[in-house]
Short mmCIF file of C-alpha atoms and ligand atoms in Angstrom, two decimals:
data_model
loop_
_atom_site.label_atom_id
_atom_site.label_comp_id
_atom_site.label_asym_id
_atom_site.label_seq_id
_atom_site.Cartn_x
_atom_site.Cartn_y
_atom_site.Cartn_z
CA UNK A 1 -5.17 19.91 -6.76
CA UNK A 2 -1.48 19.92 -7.44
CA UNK A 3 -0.19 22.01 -4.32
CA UNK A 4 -0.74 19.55 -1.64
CA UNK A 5 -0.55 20.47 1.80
CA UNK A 6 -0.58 17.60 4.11
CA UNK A 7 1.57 15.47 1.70
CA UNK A 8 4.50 15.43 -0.80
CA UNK A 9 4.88 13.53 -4.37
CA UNK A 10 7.00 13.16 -6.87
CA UNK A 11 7.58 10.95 -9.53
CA UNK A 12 11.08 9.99 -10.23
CA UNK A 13 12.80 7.60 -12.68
CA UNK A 14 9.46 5.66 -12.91
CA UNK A 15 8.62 5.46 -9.26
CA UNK A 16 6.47 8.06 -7.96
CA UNK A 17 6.71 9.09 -3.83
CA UNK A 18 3.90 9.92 -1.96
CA UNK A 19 5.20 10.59 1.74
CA UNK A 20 2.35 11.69 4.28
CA UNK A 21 3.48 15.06 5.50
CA UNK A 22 2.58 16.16 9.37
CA UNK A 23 5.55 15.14 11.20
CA UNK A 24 4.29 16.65 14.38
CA UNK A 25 1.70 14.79 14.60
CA UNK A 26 3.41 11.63 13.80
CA UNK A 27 1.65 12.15 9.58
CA UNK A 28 -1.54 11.81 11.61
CA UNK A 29 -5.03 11.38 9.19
CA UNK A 30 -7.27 14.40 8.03
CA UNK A 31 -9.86 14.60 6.12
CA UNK A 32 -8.04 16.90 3.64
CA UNK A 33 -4.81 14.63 4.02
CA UNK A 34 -6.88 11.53 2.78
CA UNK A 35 -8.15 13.70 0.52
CA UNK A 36 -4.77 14.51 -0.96
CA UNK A 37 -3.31 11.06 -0.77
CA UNK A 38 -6.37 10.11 -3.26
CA UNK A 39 -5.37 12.34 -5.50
CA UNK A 40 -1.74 11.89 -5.82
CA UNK A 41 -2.95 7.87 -5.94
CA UNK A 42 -4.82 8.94 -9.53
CA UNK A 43 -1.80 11.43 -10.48
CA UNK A 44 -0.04 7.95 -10.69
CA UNK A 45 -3.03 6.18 -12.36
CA UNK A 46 -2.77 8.77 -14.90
CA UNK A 47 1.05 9.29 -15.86
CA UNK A 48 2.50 6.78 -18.23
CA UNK A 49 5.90 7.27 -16.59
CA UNK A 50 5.07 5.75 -13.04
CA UNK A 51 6.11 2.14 -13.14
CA UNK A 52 5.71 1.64 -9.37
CA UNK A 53 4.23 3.49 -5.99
CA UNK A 54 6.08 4.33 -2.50
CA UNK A 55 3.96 5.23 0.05
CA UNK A 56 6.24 6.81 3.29
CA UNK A 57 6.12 9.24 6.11
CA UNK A 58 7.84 12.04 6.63
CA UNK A 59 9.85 12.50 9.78
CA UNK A 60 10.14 9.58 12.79
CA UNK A 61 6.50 8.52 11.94
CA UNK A 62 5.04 6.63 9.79
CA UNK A 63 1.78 7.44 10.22
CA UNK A 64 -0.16 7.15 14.12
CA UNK A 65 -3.77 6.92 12.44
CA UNK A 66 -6.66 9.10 12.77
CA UNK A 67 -5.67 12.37 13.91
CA UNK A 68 -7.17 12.30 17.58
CA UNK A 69 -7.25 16.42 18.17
CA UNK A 70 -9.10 16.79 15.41
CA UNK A 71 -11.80 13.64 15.16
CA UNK A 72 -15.23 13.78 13.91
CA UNK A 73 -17.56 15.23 16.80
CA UNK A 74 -19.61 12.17 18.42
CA UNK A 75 -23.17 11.60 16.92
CA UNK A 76 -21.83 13.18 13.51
CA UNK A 77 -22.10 10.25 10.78
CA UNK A 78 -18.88 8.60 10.76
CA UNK A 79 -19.62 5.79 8.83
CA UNK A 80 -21.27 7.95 6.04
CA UNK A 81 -18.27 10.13 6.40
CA UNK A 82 -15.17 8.35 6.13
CA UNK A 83 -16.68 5.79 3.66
CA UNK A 84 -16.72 9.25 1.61
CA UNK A 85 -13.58 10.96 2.55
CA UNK A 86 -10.98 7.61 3.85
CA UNK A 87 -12.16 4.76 2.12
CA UNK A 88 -11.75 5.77 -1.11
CA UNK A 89 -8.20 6.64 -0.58
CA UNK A 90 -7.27 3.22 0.64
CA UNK A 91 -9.46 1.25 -2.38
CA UNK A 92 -7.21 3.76 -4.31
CA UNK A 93 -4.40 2.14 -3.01
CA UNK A 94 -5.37 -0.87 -3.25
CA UNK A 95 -6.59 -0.83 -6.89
CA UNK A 96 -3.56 1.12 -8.25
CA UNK A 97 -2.40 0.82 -11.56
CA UNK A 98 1.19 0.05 -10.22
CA UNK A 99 2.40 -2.14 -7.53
CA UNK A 100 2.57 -0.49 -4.47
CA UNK A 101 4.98 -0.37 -1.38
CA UNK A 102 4.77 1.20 2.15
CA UNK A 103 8.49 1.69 3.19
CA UNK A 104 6.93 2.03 6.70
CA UNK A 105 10.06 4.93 8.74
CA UNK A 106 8.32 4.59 12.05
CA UNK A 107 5.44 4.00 14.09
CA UNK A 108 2.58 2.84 12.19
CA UNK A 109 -0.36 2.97 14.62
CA UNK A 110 -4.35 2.75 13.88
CA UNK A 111 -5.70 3.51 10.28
CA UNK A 112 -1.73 4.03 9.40
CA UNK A 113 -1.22 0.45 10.66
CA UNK A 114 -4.12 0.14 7.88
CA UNK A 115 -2.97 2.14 5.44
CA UNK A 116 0.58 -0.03 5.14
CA UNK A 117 -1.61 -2.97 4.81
CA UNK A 118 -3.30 -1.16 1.33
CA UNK A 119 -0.36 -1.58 -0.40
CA UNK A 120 1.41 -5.03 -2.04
CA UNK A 121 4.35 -4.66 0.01
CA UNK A 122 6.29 -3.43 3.14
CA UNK A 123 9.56 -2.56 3.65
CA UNK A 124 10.22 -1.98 7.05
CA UNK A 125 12.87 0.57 8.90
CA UNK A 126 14.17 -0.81 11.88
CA UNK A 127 12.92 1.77 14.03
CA UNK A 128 9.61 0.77 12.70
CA UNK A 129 6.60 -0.47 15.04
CA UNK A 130 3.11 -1.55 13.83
CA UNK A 131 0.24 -0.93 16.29
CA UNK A 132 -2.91 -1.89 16.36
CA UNK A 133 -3.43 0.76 18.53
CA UNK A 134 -7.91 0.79 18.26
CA UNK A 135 -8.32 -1.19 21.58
CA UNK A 136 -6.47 1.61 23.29
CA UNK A 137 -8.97 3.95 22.96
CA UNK A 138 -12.12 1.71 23.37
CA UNK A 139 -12.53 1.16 19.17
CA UNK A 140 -12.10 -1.84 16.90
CA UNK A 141 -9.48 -1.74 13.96
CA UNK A 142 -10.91 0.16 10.88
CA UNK A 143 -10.09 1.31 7.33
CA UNK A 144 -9.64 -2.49 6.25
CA UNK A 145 -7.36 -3.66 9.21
CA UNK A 146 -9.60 -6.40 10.41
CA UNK A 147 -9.79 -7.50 6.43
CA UNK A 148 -6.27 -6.96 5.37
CA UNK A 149 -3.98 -8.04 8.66
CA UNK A 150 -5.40 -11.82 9.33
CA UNK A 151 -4.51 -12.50 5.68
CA UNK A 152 -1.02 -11.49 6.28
CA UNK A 153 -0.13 -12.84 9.64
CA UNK A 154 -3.09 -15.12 9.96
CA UNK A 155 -5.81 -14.84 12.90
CA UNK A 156 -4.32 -15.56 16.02
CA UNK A 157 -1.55 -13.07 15.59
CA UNK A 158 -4.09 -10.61 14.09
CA UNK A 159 -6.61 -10.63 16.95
CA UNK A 160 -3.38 -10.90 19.58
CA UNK A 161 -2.21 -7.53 18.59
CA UNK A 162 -5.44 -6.10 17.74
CA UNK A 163 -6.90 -7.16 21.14
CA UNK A 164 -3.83 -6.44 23.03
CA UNK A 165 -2.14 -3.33 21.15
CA UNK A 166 0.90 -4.72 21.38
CA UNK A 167 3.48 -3.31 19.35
CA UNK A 168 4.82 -5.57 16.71
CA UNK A 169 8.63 -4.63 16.13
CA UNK A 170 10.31 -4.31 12.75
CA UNK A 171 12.22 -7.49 13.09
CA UNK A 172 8.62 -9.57 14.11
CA UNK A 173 6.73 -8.11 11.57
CA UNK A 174 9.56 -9.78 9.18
CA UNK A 175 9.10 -13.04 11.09
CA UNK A 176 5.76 -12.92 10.75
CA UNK A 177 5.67 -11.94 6.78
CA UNK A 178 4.21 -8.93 7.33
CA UNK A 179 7.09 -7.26 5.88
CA UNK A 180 9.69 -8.12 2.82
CA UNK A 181 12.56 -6.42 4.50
CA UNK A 182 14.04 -5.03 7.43
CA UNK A 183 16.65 -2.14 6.84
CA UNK A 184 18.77 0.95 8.59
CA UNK A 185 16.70 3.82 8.74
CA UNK A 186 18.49 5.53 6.76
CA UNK A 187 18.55 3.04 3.58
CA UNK A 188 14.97 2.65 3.77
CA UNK A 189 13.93 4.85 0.56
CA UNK A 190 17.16 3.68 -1.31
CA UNK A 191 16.55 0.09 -0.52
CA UNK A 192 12.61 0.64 -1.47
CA UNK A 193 13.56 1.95 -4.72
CA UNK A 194 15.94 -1.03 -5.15
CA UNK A 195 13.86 -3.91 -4.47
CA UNK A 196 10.96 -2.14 -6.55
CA UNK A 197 12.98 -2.70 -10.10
CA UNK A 198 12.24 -5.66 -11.06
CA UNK A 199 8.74 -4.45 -10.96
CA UNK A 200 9.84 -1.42 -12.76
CA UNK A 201 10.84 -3.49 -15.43
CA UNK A 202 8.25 -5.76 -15.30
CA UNK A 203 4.52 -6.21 -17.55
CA UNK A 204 3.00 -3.31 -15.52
CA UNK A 205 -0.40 -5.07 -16.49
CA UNK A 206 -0.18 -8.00 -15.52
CA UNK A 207 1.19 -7.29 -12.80
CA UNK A 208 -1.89 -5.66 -11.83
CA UNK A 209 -3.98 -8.50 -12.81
CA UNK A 210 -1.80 -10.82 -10.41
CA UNK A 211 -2.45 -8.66 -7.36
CA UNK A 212 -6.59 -8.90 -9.06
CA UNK A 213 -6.31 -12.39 -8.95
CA UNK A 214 -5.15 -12.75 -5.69
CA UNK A 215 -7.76 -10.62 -4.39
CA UNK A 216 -10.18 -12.63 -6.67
CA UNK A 217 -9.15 -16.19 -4.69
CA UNK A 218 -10.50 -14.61 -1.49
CA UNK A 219 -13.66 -14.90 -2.80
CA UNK A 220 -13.83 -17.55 -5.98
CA UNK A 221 -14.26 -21.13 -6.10
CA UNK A 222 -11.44 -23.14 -7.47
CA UNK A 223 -13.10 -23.26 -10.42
CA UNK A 224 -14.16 -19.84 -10.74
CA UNK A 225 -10.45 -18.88 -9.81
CA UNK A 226 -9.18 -20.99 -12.28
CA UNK A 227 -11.68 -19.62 -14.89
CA UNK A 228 -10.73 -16.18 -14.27
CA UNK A 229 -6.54 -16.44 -14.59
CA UNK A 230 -7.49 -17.88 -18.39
CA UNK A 231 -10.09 -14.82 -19.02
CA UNK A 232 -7.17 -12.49 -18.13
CA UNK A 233 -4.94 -15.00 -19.58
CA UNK A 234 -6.46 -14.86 -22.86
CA UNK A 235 -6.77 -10.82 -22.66
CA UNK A 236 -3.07 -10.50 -21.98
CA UNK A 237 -1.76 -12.53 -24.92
CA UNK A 238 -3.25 -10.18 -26.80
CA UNK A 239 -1.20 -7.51 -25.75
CA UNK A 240 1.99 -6.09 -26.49
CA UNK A 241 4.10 -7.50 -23.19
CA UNK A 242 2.96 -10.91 -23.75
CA UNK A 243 4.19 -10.88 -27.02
CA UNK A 244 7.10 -8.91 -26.58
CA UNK A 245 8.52 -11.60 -23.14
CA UNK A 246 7.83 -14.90 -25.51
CA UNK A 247 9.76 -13.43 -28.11
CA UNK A 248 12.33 -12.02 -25.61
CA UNK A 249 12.52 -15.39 -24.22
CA UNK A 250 12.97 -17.14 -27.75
CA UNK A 251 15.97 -14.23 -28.86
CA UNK A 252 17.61 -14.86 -25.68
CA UNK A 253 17.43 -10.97 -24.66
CA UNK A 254 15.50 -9.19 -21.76
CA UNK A 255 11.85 -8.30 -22.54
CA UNK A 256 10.88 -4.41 -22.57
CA UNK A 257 7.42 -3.95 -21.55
CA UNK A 258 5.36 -1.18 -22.35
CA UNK A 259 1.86 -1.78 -21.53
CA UNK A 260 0.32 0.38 -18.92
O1 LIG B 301 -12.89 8.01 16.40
C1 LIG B 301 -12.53 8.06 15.26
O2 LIG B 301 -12.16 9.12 14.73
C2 LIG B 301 -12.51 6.81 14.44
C3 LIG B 301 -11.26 6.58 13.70
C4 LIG B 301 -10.36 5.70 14.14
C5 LIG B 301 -9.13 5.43 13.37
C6 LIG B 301 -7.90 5.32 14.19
O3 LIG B 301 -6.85 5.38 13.61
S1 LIG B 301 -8.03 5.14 15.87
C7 LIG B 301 -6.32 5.10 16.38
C8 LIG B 301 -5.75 6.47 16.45
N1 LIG B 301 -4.33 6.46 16.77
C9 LIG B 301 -3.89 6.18 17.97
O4 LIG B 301 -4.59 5.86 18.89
C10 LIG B 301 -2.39 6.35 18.17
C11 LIG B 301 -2.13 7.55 19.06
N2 LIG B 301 -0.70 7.77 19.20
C12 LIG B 301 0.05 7.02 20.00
O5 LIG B 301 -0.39 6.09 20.64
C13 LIG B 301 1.49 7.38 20.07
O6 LIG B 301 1.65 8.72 19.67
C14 LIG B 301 2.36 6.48 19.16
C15 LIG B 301 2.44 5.09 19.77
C16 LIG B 301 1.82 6.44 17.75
C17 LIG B 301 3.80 7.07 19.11
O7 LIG B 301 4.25 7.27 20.42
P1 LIG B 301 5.56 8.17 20.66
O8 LIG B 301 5.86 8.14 22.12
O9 LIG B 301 6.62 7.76 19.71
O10 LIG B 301 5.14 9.67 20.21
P2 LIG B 301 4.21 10.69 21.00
O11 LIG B 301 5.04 11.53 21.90
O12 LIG B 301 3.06 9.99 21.62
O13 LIG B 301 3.64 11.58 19.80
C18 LIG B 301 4.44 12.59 19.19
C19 LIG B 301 3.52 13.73 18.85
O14 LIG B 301 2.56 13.26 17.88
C20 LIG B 301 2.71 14.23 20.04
O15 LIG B 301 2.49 15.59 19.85
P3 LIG B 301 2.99 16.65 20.97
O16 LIG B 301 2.36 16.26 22.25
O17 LIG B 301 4.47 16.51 20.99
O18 LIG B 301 2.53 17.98 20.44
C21 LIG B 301 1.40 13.49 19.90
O19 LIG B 301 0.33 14.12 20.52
C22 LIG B 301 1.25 13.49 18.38
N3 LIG B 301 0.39 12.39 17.96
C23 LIG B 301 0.67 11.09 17.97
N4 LIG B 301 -0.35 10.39 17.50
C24 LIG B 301 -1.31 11.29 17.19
C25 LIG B 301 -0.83 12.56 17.48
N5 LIG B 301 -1.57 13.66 17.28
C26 LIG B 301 -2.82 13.49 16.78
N6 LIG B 301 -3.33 12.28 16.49
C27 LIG B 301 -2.62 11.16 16.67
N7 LIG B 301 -3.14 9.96 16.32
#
């Protein structure tokens, strides 16, 4: 599946694009778009080029969740469903090779809210708004929302919007951490690709054992925790970026990393 239909990708000068691709519909979620967006989240796995992962909509939106003229009929099995066909997509996300950043265009409503919150980092355009937009139509927050947004902005503010639907503005979500920057519409992708070099540049591994780490804590004991960093610790000495950056650092250059 190379010709997508309901999305666009490209991987350029080590950062690969995925932008969800329905503008009328604001990118709204299919089946076959979630379908898609897995894919192109393992076309990145898979190339030794791709250093780091936008995720974007095309058009005003960013993406206003599950597409509601075209929802699972009621009584079909939605749990059995979109554990097959949505979740996957987002554990993609979340377990991707490379770091990972949502420069978030627009609205980001529902599962799109969600699917932001998948990814390391958000850059936000400041025409952007981030709805929790469930209670609006009688549901609770799904596709990891109620796991993923009370980390960021802590409880209160998560159930507040979740409960109320309240938008949260580009410049709040910044206040709030939500977001690492706030930028002109029109510098979003340029400013994305910008603030992403560093990671470029950086030990793509352990990078990628950081952000397992910090998922780790949520669950670990101290000691486990602390256990863990020295397992990966020990595994990452052993590779070529950990001995390529302490020799960097003693020759007084920059380090070039190559692990994947
Ligand atoms: O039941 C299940 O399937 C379970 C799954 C749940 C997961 C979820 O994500 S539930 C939450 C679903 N999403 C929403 O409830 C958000 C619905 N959309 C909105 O509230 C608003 O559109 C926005 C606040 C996102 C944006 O408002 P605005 O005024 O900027 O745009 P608009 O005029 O409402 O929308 C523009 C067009 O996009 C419009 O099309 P039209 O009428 O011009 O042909 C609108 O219908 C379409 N659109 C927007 N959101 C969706 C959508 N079409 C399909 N599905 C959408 N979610």
């Amino acid at each position: 599946m190379s010709d997508y239909s309901q999305i666009r990708f490209e991987i350029r000068e080590r950062i690969a694009t995925i932008t969800l691709n329905r503008p009328d519909a604001l990118n709204a979620l299919t089946l076959d778009l979630m379908a898609e967006l897995k894919h192109a989240v393992e076309q990145v796995n898979q190339d030794s080029q791709a250093r780091a992962l936008i995720l974007t909509g095309a058009g005003r939106g960013f993406c206003s969740g599950q597409d509601l003229k075209n929802r699972l009929p009621e009584g079909a099995d939605l749990v059995g469903t979109l554990m097959e066909a949505y979740y996957p997509a987002v554990e993609a996300l979340r377990q991707c090779r490379v770091p990972t950043l949502a420069a978030v265009n627009g609205v980001a409503a529902g599962a799109g809210f969600s699917l932001a919150l998948a990814c390391d980092f958000i850059i936000a355009a400041q025409s952007a708004r981030f709805i929790q937009a469930f209670s609006r139509i009688g549901l609770v927050p799904d596709l990891g929302s109620t796991y993923a947004l009370p980390r960021a902005i802590g409880r209160s503010r998560a159930l507040r919007v979740m409960m109320t639907g309240e938008p949260i503005s580009a410049s709040t979500a910044q206040d709030w951490g939500l977001t690492v920057q706030t930028v002109e519409t029109e510098q979003l992708l340029d400013t994305a690709r910008q603030w992403l070099q560093p990671l470029v540049n950086g030990p793509t591994q352990a990078l990628r054992k950081t952000r397992e780490l910090v998922n780790a804590s949520e669950e670990n004991s101290f000691e486990a925790q602390c256990r863990l960093e020295l397992e990966l610790q020990q595994m990452l000495r052993a590779q070529h970026d950990a001995k390529e950056g302490g020799a960097a650092f003693l020759e007084k250059r920059q380090p070039v990393f190559k692990d994947l």
